[in-house]
């Protein structure tokens, strides 16, 4: 690493090494599990005398969070969802946070939906909001060829799944994000469509926008992209093996928790909403889809949208659902798109400001 404190590599190392990105606490043992270490990242304004700042609980895609990642204790696949639902309220209580907006990407969708259902009181009471980026869809409904091919791989082979992205990220070529990068690279290998230059152009445009709007230099961003994956795979990633089996429905047990069937989940969640105190506004759910997505595809998008829209907008009294397709994005670049995150953050601040004025 450069010794020059003003060099991009030095600044990137300093940024990514911030202690707030490397937090840990331990959940005491219960009758169903031993002590659980939980590692997490938090950033933004600290709580002060005016109370906690507007908060988003982000549940990223595969290789980005949850049991068996970083320093978080791994748990068996059949216990992942119940453990998650137990940990979320404990983590927020540990941080002194009472209410949040929820956001997820890709494989984080199932965890977000279970959080919505089992921990509904954690959402902001007046204007509850949920954002789902490239929400995961069962391959039986998305009908994506790449996902269906992966379903034929024997379960035992997924015991080394966490090592394969490490090769692609650190040796073959660093990617922009992680959860869909391997599938995209394999798909591109059998396709004549070279999207590399297009991806690089979009990435560069985004870096320039962040530099101009927020002051983080383009060169530091480039270094952060490389360091992010390097640091990620220096820590434990074995939890991704279970998550791959979970996403592909490779285990017969109930591993998706409350949302085993999205259609049933929506009906049950709407019934739950209608049984609550109706002082709050309808739950606002915003879904974001990539223009090109090898993991979900257009059929998966339509399937997901139709579940939440219902028949003749039958759920609109308690759920306001909207969907947006972001041009020029794929499954992974969508998750880091400023076109997505700027409106999410601005809307959260606007909604809470209105709440305080009421």
mmCIF file of C-alpha atoms in Angstrom:
data_model
loop_
_atom_site.group_PDB
_atom_site.id
_atom_site.type_symbol
_atom_site.label_atom_id
_atom_site.label_comp_id
_atom_site.label_asym_id
_atom_site.label_seq_id
_atom_site.Cartn_x
_atom_site.Cartn_y
_atom_site.Cartn_z
ATOM 1 C CA UNK A 1 0.000 0.000 0.000
ATOM 2 C CA UNK A 2 1.224 3.511 -0.817
ATOM 3 C CA UNK A 3 2.632 5.494 2.102
ATOM 4 C CA UNK A 4 1.270 8.715 0.600
ATOM 5 C CA UNK A 5 -1.783 9.638 2.764
ATOM 6 C CA UNK A 6 -3.316 11.439 -0.214
ATOM 7 C CA UNK A 7 -3.034 8.540 -2.671
ATOM 8 C CA UNK A 8 -6.276 6.802 -3.782
ATOM 9 C CA UNK A 9 -5.124 3.415 -2.462
ATOM 10 C CA UNK A 10 -4.260 4.852 0.972
ATOM 11 C CA UNK A 11 -7.585 6.716 1.189
ATOM 12 C CA UNK A 12 -9.509 3.622 0.085
ATOM 13 C CA UNK A 13 -7.796 1.453 2.719
ATOM 14 C CA UNK A 14 -8.546 4.068 5.379
ATOM 15 C CA UNK A 15 -12.191 4.263 4.322
ATOM 16 C CA UNK A 16 -12.858 0.532 4.191
ATOM 17 C CA UNK A 17 -11.010 -0.055 7.486
ATOM 18 C CA UNK A 18 -13.369 2.247 9.402
ATOM 19 C CA UNK A 19 -14.347 0.454 12.614
ATOM 20 C CA UNK A 20 -18.031 1.120 11.949
ATOM 21 C CA UNK A 21 -17.861 -1.310 9.031
ATOM 22 C CA UNK A 22 -16.501 -4.079 11.277
ATOM 23 C CA UNK A 23 -18.824 -4.342 14.287
ATOM 24 C CA UNK A 24 -19.632 -7.411 16.369
ATOM 25 C CA UNK A 25 -21.894 -8.544 19.177
ATOM 26 C CA UNK A 26 -22.882 -11.923 20.629
ATOM 27 C CA UNK A 27 -26.340 -13.371 21.191
ATOM 28 C CA UNK A 28 -26.620 -15.566 24.254
ATOM 29 C CA UNK A 29 -27.360 -19.295 23.815
ATOM 30 C CA UNK A 30 -30.932 -20.603 23.844
ATOM 31 C CA UNK A 31 -32.571 -24.017 23.816
ATOM 32 C CA UNK A 32 -32.222 -24.138 20.014
ATOM 33 C CA UNK A 33 -28.704 -22.772 19.506
ATOM 34 C CA UNK A 34 -25.435 -21.960 21.227
ATOM 35 C CA UNK A 35 -23.945 -18.445 21.445
ATOM 36 C CA UNK A 36 -24.097 -16.644 18.102
ATOM 37 C CA UNK A 37 -21.559 -14.089 16.957
ATOM 38 C CA UNK A 38 -23.046 -11.420 14.707
ATOM 39 C CA UNK A 39 -20.889 -9.105 12.619
ATOM 40 C CA UNK A 40 -22.425 -6.093 10.915
ATOM 41 C CA UNK A 41 -21.692 -2.702 9.394
ATOM 42 C CA UNK A 42 -23.354 0.584 10.244
ATOM 43 C CA UNK A 43 -22.750 4.085 8.961
ATOM 44 C CA UNK A 44 -24.366 7.505 8.835
ATOM 45 C CA UNK A 45 -25.195 9.968 11.575
ATOM 46 C CA UNK A 46 -25.018 8.665 15.129
ATOM 47 C CA UNK A 47 -28.070 8.974 17.436
ATOM 48 C CA UNK A 48 -28.093 12.213 19.427
ATOM 49 C CA UNK A 49 -30.430 14.163 21.696
ATOM 50 C CA UNK A 50 -32.914 14.487 18.814
ATOM 51 C CA UNK A 51 -33.141 10.704 18.584
ATOM 52 C CA UNK A 52 -31.955 8.125 16.071
ATOM 53 C CA UNK A 53 -31.520 9.295 12.475
ATOM 54 C CA UNK A 54 -33.623 7.901 9.612
ATOM 55 C CA UNK A 55 -32.484 4.296 9.293
ATOM 56 C CA UNK A 56 -32.542 1.670 6.545
ATOM 57 C CA UNK A 57 -31.892 -1.973 7.380
ATOM 58 C CA UNK A 58 -30.211 -3.271 4.221
ATOM 59 C CA UNK A 59 -30.279 -7.029 3.583
ATOM 60 C CA UNK A 60 -27.877 -7.572 0.660
ATOM 61 C CA UNK A 61 -27.569 -10.481 -1.734
ATOM 62 C CA UNK A 62 -25.459 -13.616 -1.542
ATOM 63 C CA UNK A 63 -21.903 -13.276 -0.143
ATOM 64 C CA UNK A 64 -22.819 -10.002 1.556
ATOM 65 C CA UNK A 65 -24.337 -10.772 4.975
ATOM 66 C CA UNK A 66 -26.073 -13.291 7.241
ATOM 67 C CA UNK A 67 -24.904 -16.457 9.079
ATOM 68 C CA UNK A 68 -21.614 -17.952 7.930
ATOM 69 C CA UNK A 69 -20.339 -14.688 6.437
ATOM 70 C CA UNK A 70 -17.523 -12.607 7.889
ATOM 71 C CA UNK A 71 -17.401 -13.306 11.600
ATOM 72 C CA UNK A 72 -21.065 -14.326 11.920
ATOM 73 C CA UNK A 73 -21.622 -17.839 13.254
ATOM 74 C CA UNK A 74 -22.782 -20.277 10.589
ATOM 75 C CA UNK A 75 -26.001 -22.218 11.226
ATOM 76 C CA UNK A 76 -27.588 -25.197 9.426
ATOM 77 C CA UNK A 77 -29.661 -24.359 6.371
ATOM 78 C CA UNK A 78 -32.925 -25.359 8.046
ATOM 79 C CA UNK A 79 -32.229 -22.858 10.863
ATOM 80 C CA UNK A 80 -31.087 -19.884 8.781
ATOM 81 C CA UNK A 81 -34.433 -18.141 8.497
ATOM 82 C CA UNK A 82 -35.579 -18.664 12.096
ATOM 83 C CA UNK A 83 -32.168 -17.518 13.320
ATOM 84 C CA UNK A 84 -32.373 -14.400 11.152
ATOM 85 C CA UNK A 85 -35.817 -13.489 12.496
ATOM 86 C CA UNK A 86 -34.479 -13.876 16.034
ATOM 87 C CA UNK A 87 -31.342 -11.806 15.386
ATOM 88 C CA UNK A 88 -32.835 -8.750 13.658
ATOM 89 C CA UNK A 89 -34.730 -7.317 16.676
ATOM 90 C CA UNK A 90 -31.736 -8.046 18.906
ATOM 91 C CA UNK A 91 -29.352 -6.225 16.569
ATOM 92 C CA UNK A 92 -31.574 -3.159 16.309
ATOM 93 C CA UNK A 93 -32.062 -3.106 20.076
ATOM 94 C CA UNK A 94 -28.293 -3.364 20.485
ATOM 95 C CA UNK A 95 -27.953 -0.279 18.270
ATOM 96 C CA UNK A 96 -30.728 1.635 20.023
ATOM 97 C CA UNK A 97 -32.859 1.703 16.867
ATOM 98 C CA UNK A 98 -36.618 1.344 17.237
ATOM 99 C CA UNK A 99 -37.887 1.675 13.672
ATOM 100 C CA UNK A 100 -36.429 1.175 10.203
ATOM 101 C CA UNK A 101 -37.240 1.108 6.530
ATOM 102 C CA UNK A 102 -36.311 -2.183 4.880
ATOM 103 C CA UNK A 103 -34.281 -2.751 1.730
ATOM 104 C CA UNK A 104 -32.946 -5.911 0.118
ATOM 105 C CA UNK A 105 -31.130 -7.163 -2.952
ATOM 106 C CA UNK A 106 -31.479 -10.530 -4.681
ATOM 107 C CA UNK A 107 -31.199 -13.412 -2.171
ATOM 108 C CA UNK A 108 -31.892 -10.954 0.641
ATOM 109 C CA UNK A 109 -35.524 -10.868 -0.532
ATOM 110 C CA UNK A 110 -36.611 -13.959 1.415
ATOM 111 C CA UNK A 111 -35.033 -12.555 4.579
ATOM 112 C CA UNK A 112 -36.709 -9.193 4.070
ATOM 113 C CA UNK A 113 -40.136 -10.792 3.577
ATOM 114 C CA UNK A 114 -39.763 -12.838 6.754
ATOM 115 C CA UNK A 115 -38.679 -9.686 8.600
ATOM 116 C CA UNK A 116 -41.756 -7.858 7.263
ATOM 117 C CA UNK A 117 -44.047 -10.588 8.507
ATOM 118 C CA UNK A 118 -42.542 -11.612 11.843
ATOM 119 C CA UNK A 119 -41.104 -8.229 12.876
ATOM 120 C CA UNK A 120 -43.736 -5.897 11.430
ATOM 121 C CA UNK A 121 -43.534 -3.486 14.383
ATOM 122 C CA UNK A 122 -39.950 -2.631 13.449
ATOM 123 C CA UNK A 123 -41.175 -0.683 10.402
ATOM 124 C CA UNK A 124 -41.890 3.014 10.755
ATOM 125 C CA UNK A 125 -45.424 3.277 12.176
ATOM 126 C CA UNK A 126 -46.758 6.231 10.155
ATOM 127 C CA UNK A 127 -45.227 5.739 6.710
ATOM 128 C CA UNK A 128 -43.727 2.215 6.534
ATOM 129 C CA UNK A 129 -41.535 1.661 3.469
ATOM 130 C CA UNK A 130 -39.882 -1.353 1.851
ATOM 131 C CA UNK A 131 -37.522 -1.430 -1.145
ATOM 132 C CA UNK A 132 -36.606 -4.626 -2.991
ATOM 133 C CA UNK A 133 -33.828 -4.566 -5.605
ATOM 134 C CA UNK A 134 -33.797 -7.431 -8.137
ATOM 135 C CA UNK A 135 -36.055 -9.454 -5.805
ATOM 136 C CA UNK A 136 -35.289 -13.147 -5.937
ATOM 137 C CA UNK A 137 -37.803 -15.420 -7.667
ATOM 138 C CA UNK A 138 -38.007 -19.211 -7.524
ATOM 139 C CA UNK A 139 -36.457 -20.628 -10.744
ATOM 140 C CA UNK A 140 -39.705 -22.556 -11.222
ATOM 141 C CA UNK A 141 -41.350 -19.201 -11.911
ATOM 142 C CA UNK A 142 -38.508 -17.186 -13.426
ATOM 143 C CA UNK A 143 -37.714 -20.040 -15.870
ATOM 144 C CA UNK A 144 -34.197 -18.655 -16.341
ATOM 145 C CA UNK A 145 -32.064 -21.235 -18.139
ATOM 146 C CA UNK A 146 -28.946 -20.430 -16.099
ATOM 147 C CA UNK A 147 -30.792 -21.065 -12.841
ATOM 148 C CA UNK A 148 -32.399 -24.251 -14.105
ATOM 149 C CA UNK A 149 -28.978 -25.588 -15.139
ATOM 150 C CA UNK A 150 -27.608 -24.906 -11.656
ATOM 151 C CA UNK A 151 -30.479 -26.897 -10.161
ATOM 152 C CA UNK A 152 -29.071 -30.048 -11.810
ATOM 153 C CA UNK A 153 -25.760 -29.747 -9.967
ATOM 154 C CA UNK A 154 -25.584 -32.307 -7.103
ATOM 155 C CA UNK A 155 -26.062 -30.847 -3.649
ATOM 156 C CA UNK A 156 -22.644 -32.028 -2.484
ATOM 157 C CA UNK A 157 -20.987 -29.838 -5.115
ATOM 158 C CA UNK A 158 -22.312 -26.757 -3.342
ATOM 159 C CA UNK A 159 -20.026 -27.569 -0.442
ATOM 160 C CA UNK A 160 -17.327 -25.650 -2.338
ATOM 161 C CA UNK A 161 -19.561 -22.996 -3.927
ATOM 162 C CA UNK A 162 -18.072 -20.270 -1.739
ATOM 163 C CA UNK A 163 -14.630 -20.883 -3.282
ATOM 164 C CA UNK A 164 -15.731 -20.432 -6.906
ATOM 165 C CA UNK A 165 -16.627 -16.706 -6.758
ATOM 166 C CA UNK A 166 -13.339 -16.088 -4.953
ATOM 167 C CA UNK A 167 -11.531 -17.316 -8.054
ATOM 168 C CA UNK A 168 -13.640 -15.202 -10.405
ATOM 169 C CA UNK A 169 -13.421 -12.088 -8.248
ATOM 170 C CA UNK A 170 -9.757 -12.129 -7.289
ATOM 171 C CA UNK A 171 -8.022 -14.077 -10.038
ATOM 172 C CA UNK A 172 -10.121 -14.146 -13.215
ATOM 173 C CA UNK A 173 -11.297 -10.515 -13.047
ATOM 174 C CA UNK A 174 -12.824 -8.337 -10.305
ATOM 175 C CA UNK A 175 -16.544 -7.756 -10.770
ATOM 176 C CA UNK A 176 -18.763 -4.825 -9.918
ATOM 177 C CA UNK A 177 -20.693 -6.789 -7.304
ATOM 178 C CA UNK A 178 -20.942 -10.416 -6.257
ATOM 179 C CA UNK A 179 -24.236 -12.271 -6.085
ATOM 180 C CA UNK A 180 -24.829 -12.647 -9.815
ATOM 181 C CA UNK A 181 -21.359 -12.050 -11.179
ATOM 182 C CA UNK A 182 -20.364 -15.693 -11.556
ATOM 183 C CA UNK A 183 -23.565 -16.594 -13.375
ATOM 184 C CA UNK A 184 -23.145 -13.574 -15.650
ATOM 185 C CA UNK A 185 -19.540 -14.471 -16.486
ATOM 186 C CA UNK A 186 -20.467 -18.064 -17.292
ATOM 187 C CA UNK A 187 -23.409 -16.897 -19.407
ATOM 188 C CA UNK A 188 -21.238 -14.400 -21.277
ATOM 189 C CA UNK A 189 -18.755 -17.157 -22.045
ATOM 190 C CA UNK A 190 -21.410 -18.904 -24.132
ATOM 191 C CA UNK A 191 -22.755 -15.709 -25.686
ATOM 192 C CA UNK A 192 -21.518 -13.595 -28.554
ATOM 193 C CA UNK A 193 -22.733 -10.435 -26.845
ATOM 194 C CA UNK A 194 -19.811 -8.570 -25.319
ATOM 195 C CA UNK A 195 -21.246 -6.244 -22.675
ATOM 196 C CA UNK A 196 -17.940 -5.435 -20.979
ATOM 197 C CA UNK A 197 -17.472 -2.043 -22.622
ATOM 198 C CA UNK A 198 -21.074 -1.092 -21.878
ATOM 199 C CA UNK A 199 -20.708 -2.120 -18.225
ATOM 200 C CA UNK A 200 -17.454 -0.174 -17.896
ATOM 201 C CA UNK A 201 -19.000 2.929 -19.458
ATOM 202 C CA UNK A 202 -21.908 2.871 -17.011
ATOM 203 C CA UNK A 203 -19.585 2.266 -14.079
ATOM 204 C CA UNK A 204 -17.398 5.193 -15.073
ATOM 205 C CA UNK A 205 -20.411 7.496 -15.489
ATOM 206 C CA UNK A 206 -21.634 6.537 -12.037
ATOM 207 C CA UNK A 207 -18.247 7.138 -10.460
ATOM 208 C CA UNK A 208 -18.121 10.620 -11.985
ATOM 209 C CA UNK A 209 -21.581 11.406 -10.654
ATOM 210 C CA UNK A 210 -20.644 10.312 -7.125
ATOM 211 C CA UNK A 211 -17.457 12.355 -7.324
ATOM 212 C CA UNK A 212 -19.336 15.490 -8.426
ATOM 213 C CA UNK A 213 -22.321 15.098 -6.090
ATOM 214 C CA UNK A 214 -20.718 13.671 -2.959
ATOM 215 C CA UNK A 215 -17.006 14.401 -3.146
ATOM 216 C CA UNK A 216 -15.685 10.832 -3.187
ATOM 217 C CA UNK A 217 -13.083 10.838 -5.934
ATOM 218 C CA UNK A 218 -13.386 8.550 -8.918
ATOM 219 C CA UNK A 219 -9.963 7.019 -8.233
ATOM 220 C CA UNK A 220 -10.796 6.187 -4.622
ATOM 221 C CA UNK A 221 -14.042 4.543 -5.756
ATOM 222 C CA UNK A 222 -12.105 2.358 -8.188
ATOM 223 C CA UNK A 223 -9.773 1.243 -5.409
ATOM 224 C CA UNK A 224 -12.738 0.550 -3.124
ATOM 225 C CA UNK A 225 -14.312 -1.713 -5.741
ATOM 226 C CA UNK A 226 -11.175 -3.853 -5.752
ATOM 227 C CA UNK A 227 -10.662 -3.840 -1.991
ATOM 228 C CA UNK A 228 -14.294 -4.703 -1.289
ATOM 229 C CA UNK A 229 -13.952 -8.143 -2.860
ATOM 230 C CA UNK A 230 -10.424 -8.722 -1.608
ATOM 231 C CA UNK A 231 -11.452 -8.105 1.981
ATOM 232 C CA UNK A 232 -14.714 -10.026 1.607
ATOM 233 C CA UNK A 233 -12.992 -13.248 0.563
ATOM 234 C CA UNK A 234 -10.275 -12.945 3.189
ATOM 235 C CA UNK A 235 -13.017 -13.598 5.742
ATOM 236 C CA UNK A 236 -15.414 -16.543 6.077
ATOM 237 C CA UNK A 237 -17.901 -17.056 3.218
ATOM 238 C CA UNK A 238 -19.078 -20.618 3.879
ATOM 239 C CA UNK A 239 -22.635 -19.406 4.543
ATOM 240 C CA UNK A 240 -23.029 -18.821 0.807
ATOM 241 C CA UNK A 241 -23.101 -22.591 0.268
ATOM 242 C CA UNK A 242 -26.355 -22.901 2.195
ATOM 243 C CA UNK A 243 -27.710 -19.786 0.557
ATOM 244 C CA UNK A 244 -27.096 -21.173 -2.933
ATOM 245 C CA UNK A 245 -29.039 -24.318 -2.008
ATOM 246 C CA UNK A 246 -31.737 -22.104 -0.530
ATOM 247 C CA UNK A 247 -32.119 -19.926 -3.623
ATOM 248 C CA UNK A 248 -32.196 -22.899 -5.968
ATOM 249 C CA UNK A 249 -34.700 -24.879 -3.883
ATOM 250 C CA UNK A 250 -32.202 -27.727 -3.573
ATOM 251 C CA UNK A 251 -33.427 -28.811 -0.140
ATOM 252 C CA UNK A 252 -36.901 -30.270 0.527
ATOM 253 C CA UNK A 253 -37.259 -28.621 3.924
ATOM 254 C CA UNK A 254 -38.912 -25.258 4.478
ATOM 255 C CA UNK A 255 -35.878 -22.999 4.034
ATOM 256 C CA UNK A 256 -37.726 -19.873 2.839
ATOM 257 C CA UNK A 257 -39.679 -19.517 6.062
ATOM 258 C CA UNK A 258 -42.965 -17.650 5.730
ATOM 259 C CA UNK A 259 -42.445 -16.916 2.026
ATOM 260 C CA UNK A 260 -42.172 -20.468 0.646
ATOM 261 C CA UNK A 261 -44.909 -19.465 -1.810
ATOM 262 C CA UNK A 262 -44.977 -15.770 -2.750
ATOM 263 C CA UNK A 263 -48.676 -15.812 -3.629
ATOM 264 C CA UNK A 264 -49.621 -17.320 -0.279
ATOM 265 C CA UNK A 265 -47.247 -14.946 1.489
ATOM 266 C CA UNK A 266 -48.836 -11.850 -0.047
ATOM 267 C CA UNK A 267 -52.331 -12.971 0.911
ATOM 268 C CA UNK A 268 -51.261 -13.779 4.473
ATOM 269 C CA UNK A 269 -49.325 -10.540 4.833
ATOM 270 C CA UNK A 270 -52.253 -8.469 3.545
ATOM 271 C CA UNK A 271 -54.521 -10.191 6.082
ATOM 272 C CA UNK A 272 -51.972 -9.358 8.785
ATOM 273 C CA UNK A 273 -51.925 -5.732 7.669
ATOM 274 C CA UNK A 274 -55.707 -5.467 7.677
ATOM 275 C CA UNK A 275 -55.794 -6.772 11.236
ATOM 276 C CA UNK A 276 -53.480 -4.051 12.511
ATOM 277 C CA UNK A 277 -54.276 -0.603 13.893
ATOM 278 C CA UNK A 278 -55.208 1.345 10.769
ATOM 279 C CA UNK A 279 -53.719 4.686 11.854
ATOM 280 C CA UNK A 280 -50.679 4.172 9.658
ATOM 281 C CA UNK A 281 -50.541 4.732 5.925
ATOM 282 C CA UNK A 282 -50.577 1.716 3.600
ATOM 283 C CA UNK A 283 -47.237 -0.062 3.434
ATOM 284 C CA UNK A 284 -45.276 1.360 0.504
ATOM 285 C CA UNK A 285 -43.405 -1.349 -1.410
ATOM 286 C CA UNK A 286 -41.093 -0.336 -4.249
ATOM 287 C CA UNK A 287 -39.491 -3.004 -6.425
ATOM 288 C CA UNK A 288 -36.541 -2.251 -8.718
ATOM 289 C CA UNK A 289 -35.613 -4.509 -11.615
ATOM 290 C CA UNK A 290 -32.602 -4.556 -13.900
ATOM 291 C CA UNK A 291 -32.968 -4.062 -17.624
ATOM 292 C CA UNK A 292 -31.046 -7.308 -18.185
ATOM 293 C CA UNK A 293 -31.042 -9.973 -15.473
ATOM 294 C CA UNK A 294 -29.692 -13.490 -16.051
ATOM 295 C CA UNK A 295 -30.909 -14.625 -12.637
ATOM 296 C CA UNK A 296 -34.524 -13.399 -12.622
ATOM 297 C CA UNK A 297 -35.376 -12.364 -16.181
ATOM 298 C CA UNK A 298 -38.554 -10.752 -17.454
ATOM 299 C CA UNK A 299 -40.740 -13.731 -16.562
ATOM 300 C CA UNK A 300 -39.532 -13.597 -12.981
ATOM 301 C CA UNK A 301 -40.210 -9.861 -12.884
ATOM 302 C CA UNK A 302 -43.761 -10.262 -14.190
ATOM 303 C CA UNK A 303 -44.413 -13.102 -11.751
ATOM 304 C CA UNK A 304 -43.257 -11.006 -8.789
ATOM 305 C CA UNK A 305 -45.202 -7.921 -9.852
ATOM 306 C CA UNK A 306 -48.421 -9.858 -10.351
ATOM 307 C CA UNK A 307 -48.222 -11.384 -6.875
ATOM 308 C CA UNK A 308 -48.201 -7.951 -5.241
ATOM 309 C CA UNK A 309 -50.684 -6.269 -7.562
ATOM 310 C CA UNK A 310 -53.298 -8.970 -7.068
ATOM 311 C CA UNK A 311 -56.519 -8.892 -9.047
ATOM 312 C CA UNK A 312 -57.922 -5.436 -9.800
ATOM 313 C CA UNK A 313 -55.631 -3.868 -7.182
ATOM 314 C CA UNK A 314 -57.360 -5.809 -4.409
ATOM 315 C CA UNK A 315 -54.561 -5.063 -1.922
ATOM 316 C CA UNK A 316 -54.240 -1.306 -2.420
ATOM 317 C CA UNK A 317 -56.052 -0.470 0.840
ATOM 318 C CA UNK A 318 -53.054 -1.749 2.824
ATOM 319 C CA UNK A 319 -50.214 -2.089 0.298
ATOM 320 C CA UNK A 320 -49.067 0.462 -2.270
ATOM 321 C CA UNK A 321 -46.897 -1.500 -4.706
ATOM 322 C CA UNK A 322 -44.842 0.099 -7.472
ATOM 323 C CA UNK A 323 -42.238 -1.317 -9.829
ATOM 324 C CA UNK A 324 -39.404 0.324 -11.765
ATOM 325 C CA UNK A 325 -37.021 -1.050 -14.372
ATOM 326 C CA UNK A 326 -33.676 0.770 -14.334
ATOM 327 C CA UNK A 327 -32.157 1.143 -17.837
ATOM 328 C CA UNK A 328 -28.618 -0.072 -18.457
ATOM 329 C CA UNK A 329 -28.384 -2.232 -15.320
ATOM 330 C CA UNK A 330 -27.944 -5.945 -14.703
ATOM 331 C CA UNK A 331 -28.611 -8.068 -11.613
ATOM 332 C CA UNK A 332 -25.548 -6.761 -9.762
ATOM 333 C CA UNK A 333 -25.028 -3.213 -11.016
ATOM 334 C CA UNK A 334 -28.617 -2.437 -10.014
ATOM 335 C CA UNK A 335 -27.649 -2.880 -6.360
ATOM 336 C CA UNK A 336 -25.046 -0.080 -6.569
ATOM 337 C CA UNK A 337 -26.986 2.232 -8.877
ATOM 338 C CA UNK A 338 -27.259 5.871 -7.821
ATOM 339 C CA UNK A 339 -30.526 6.039 -9.782
ATOM 340 C CA UNK A 340 -31.917 3.646 -7.185
ATOM 341 C CA UNK A 341 -30.333 4.799 -3.938
ATOM 342 C CA UNK A 342 -30.710 8.559 -4.304
ATOM 343 C CA UNK A 343 -34.534 8.425 -4.441
ATOM 344 C CA UNK A 344 -34.663 5.783 -1.694
ATOM 345 C CA UNK A 345 -32.691 7.957 0.725
ATOM 346 C CA UNK A 346 -34.411 11.208 -0.238
ATOM 347 C CA UNK A 347 -37.847 9.623 0.114
ATOM 348 C CA UNK A 348 -37.018 8.283 3.585
ATOM 349 C CA UNK A 349 -35.884 11.700 4.774
ATOM 350 C CA UNK A 350 -38.931 13.406 3.236
ATOM 351 C CA UNK A 351 -41.379 10.959 4.792
ATOM 352 C CA UNK A 352 -39.870 11.244 8.263
ATOM 353 C CA UNK A 353 -39.739 15.035 8.042
ATOM 354 C CA UNK A 354 -43.471 14.997 7.287
ATOM 355 C CA UNK A 355 -44.066 12.668 10.236
ATOM 356 C CA UNK A 356 -42.328 15.083 12.595
ATOM 357 C CA UNK A 357 -44.458 17.960 11.324
ATOM 358 C CA UNK A 358 -47.720 16.100 12.019
#
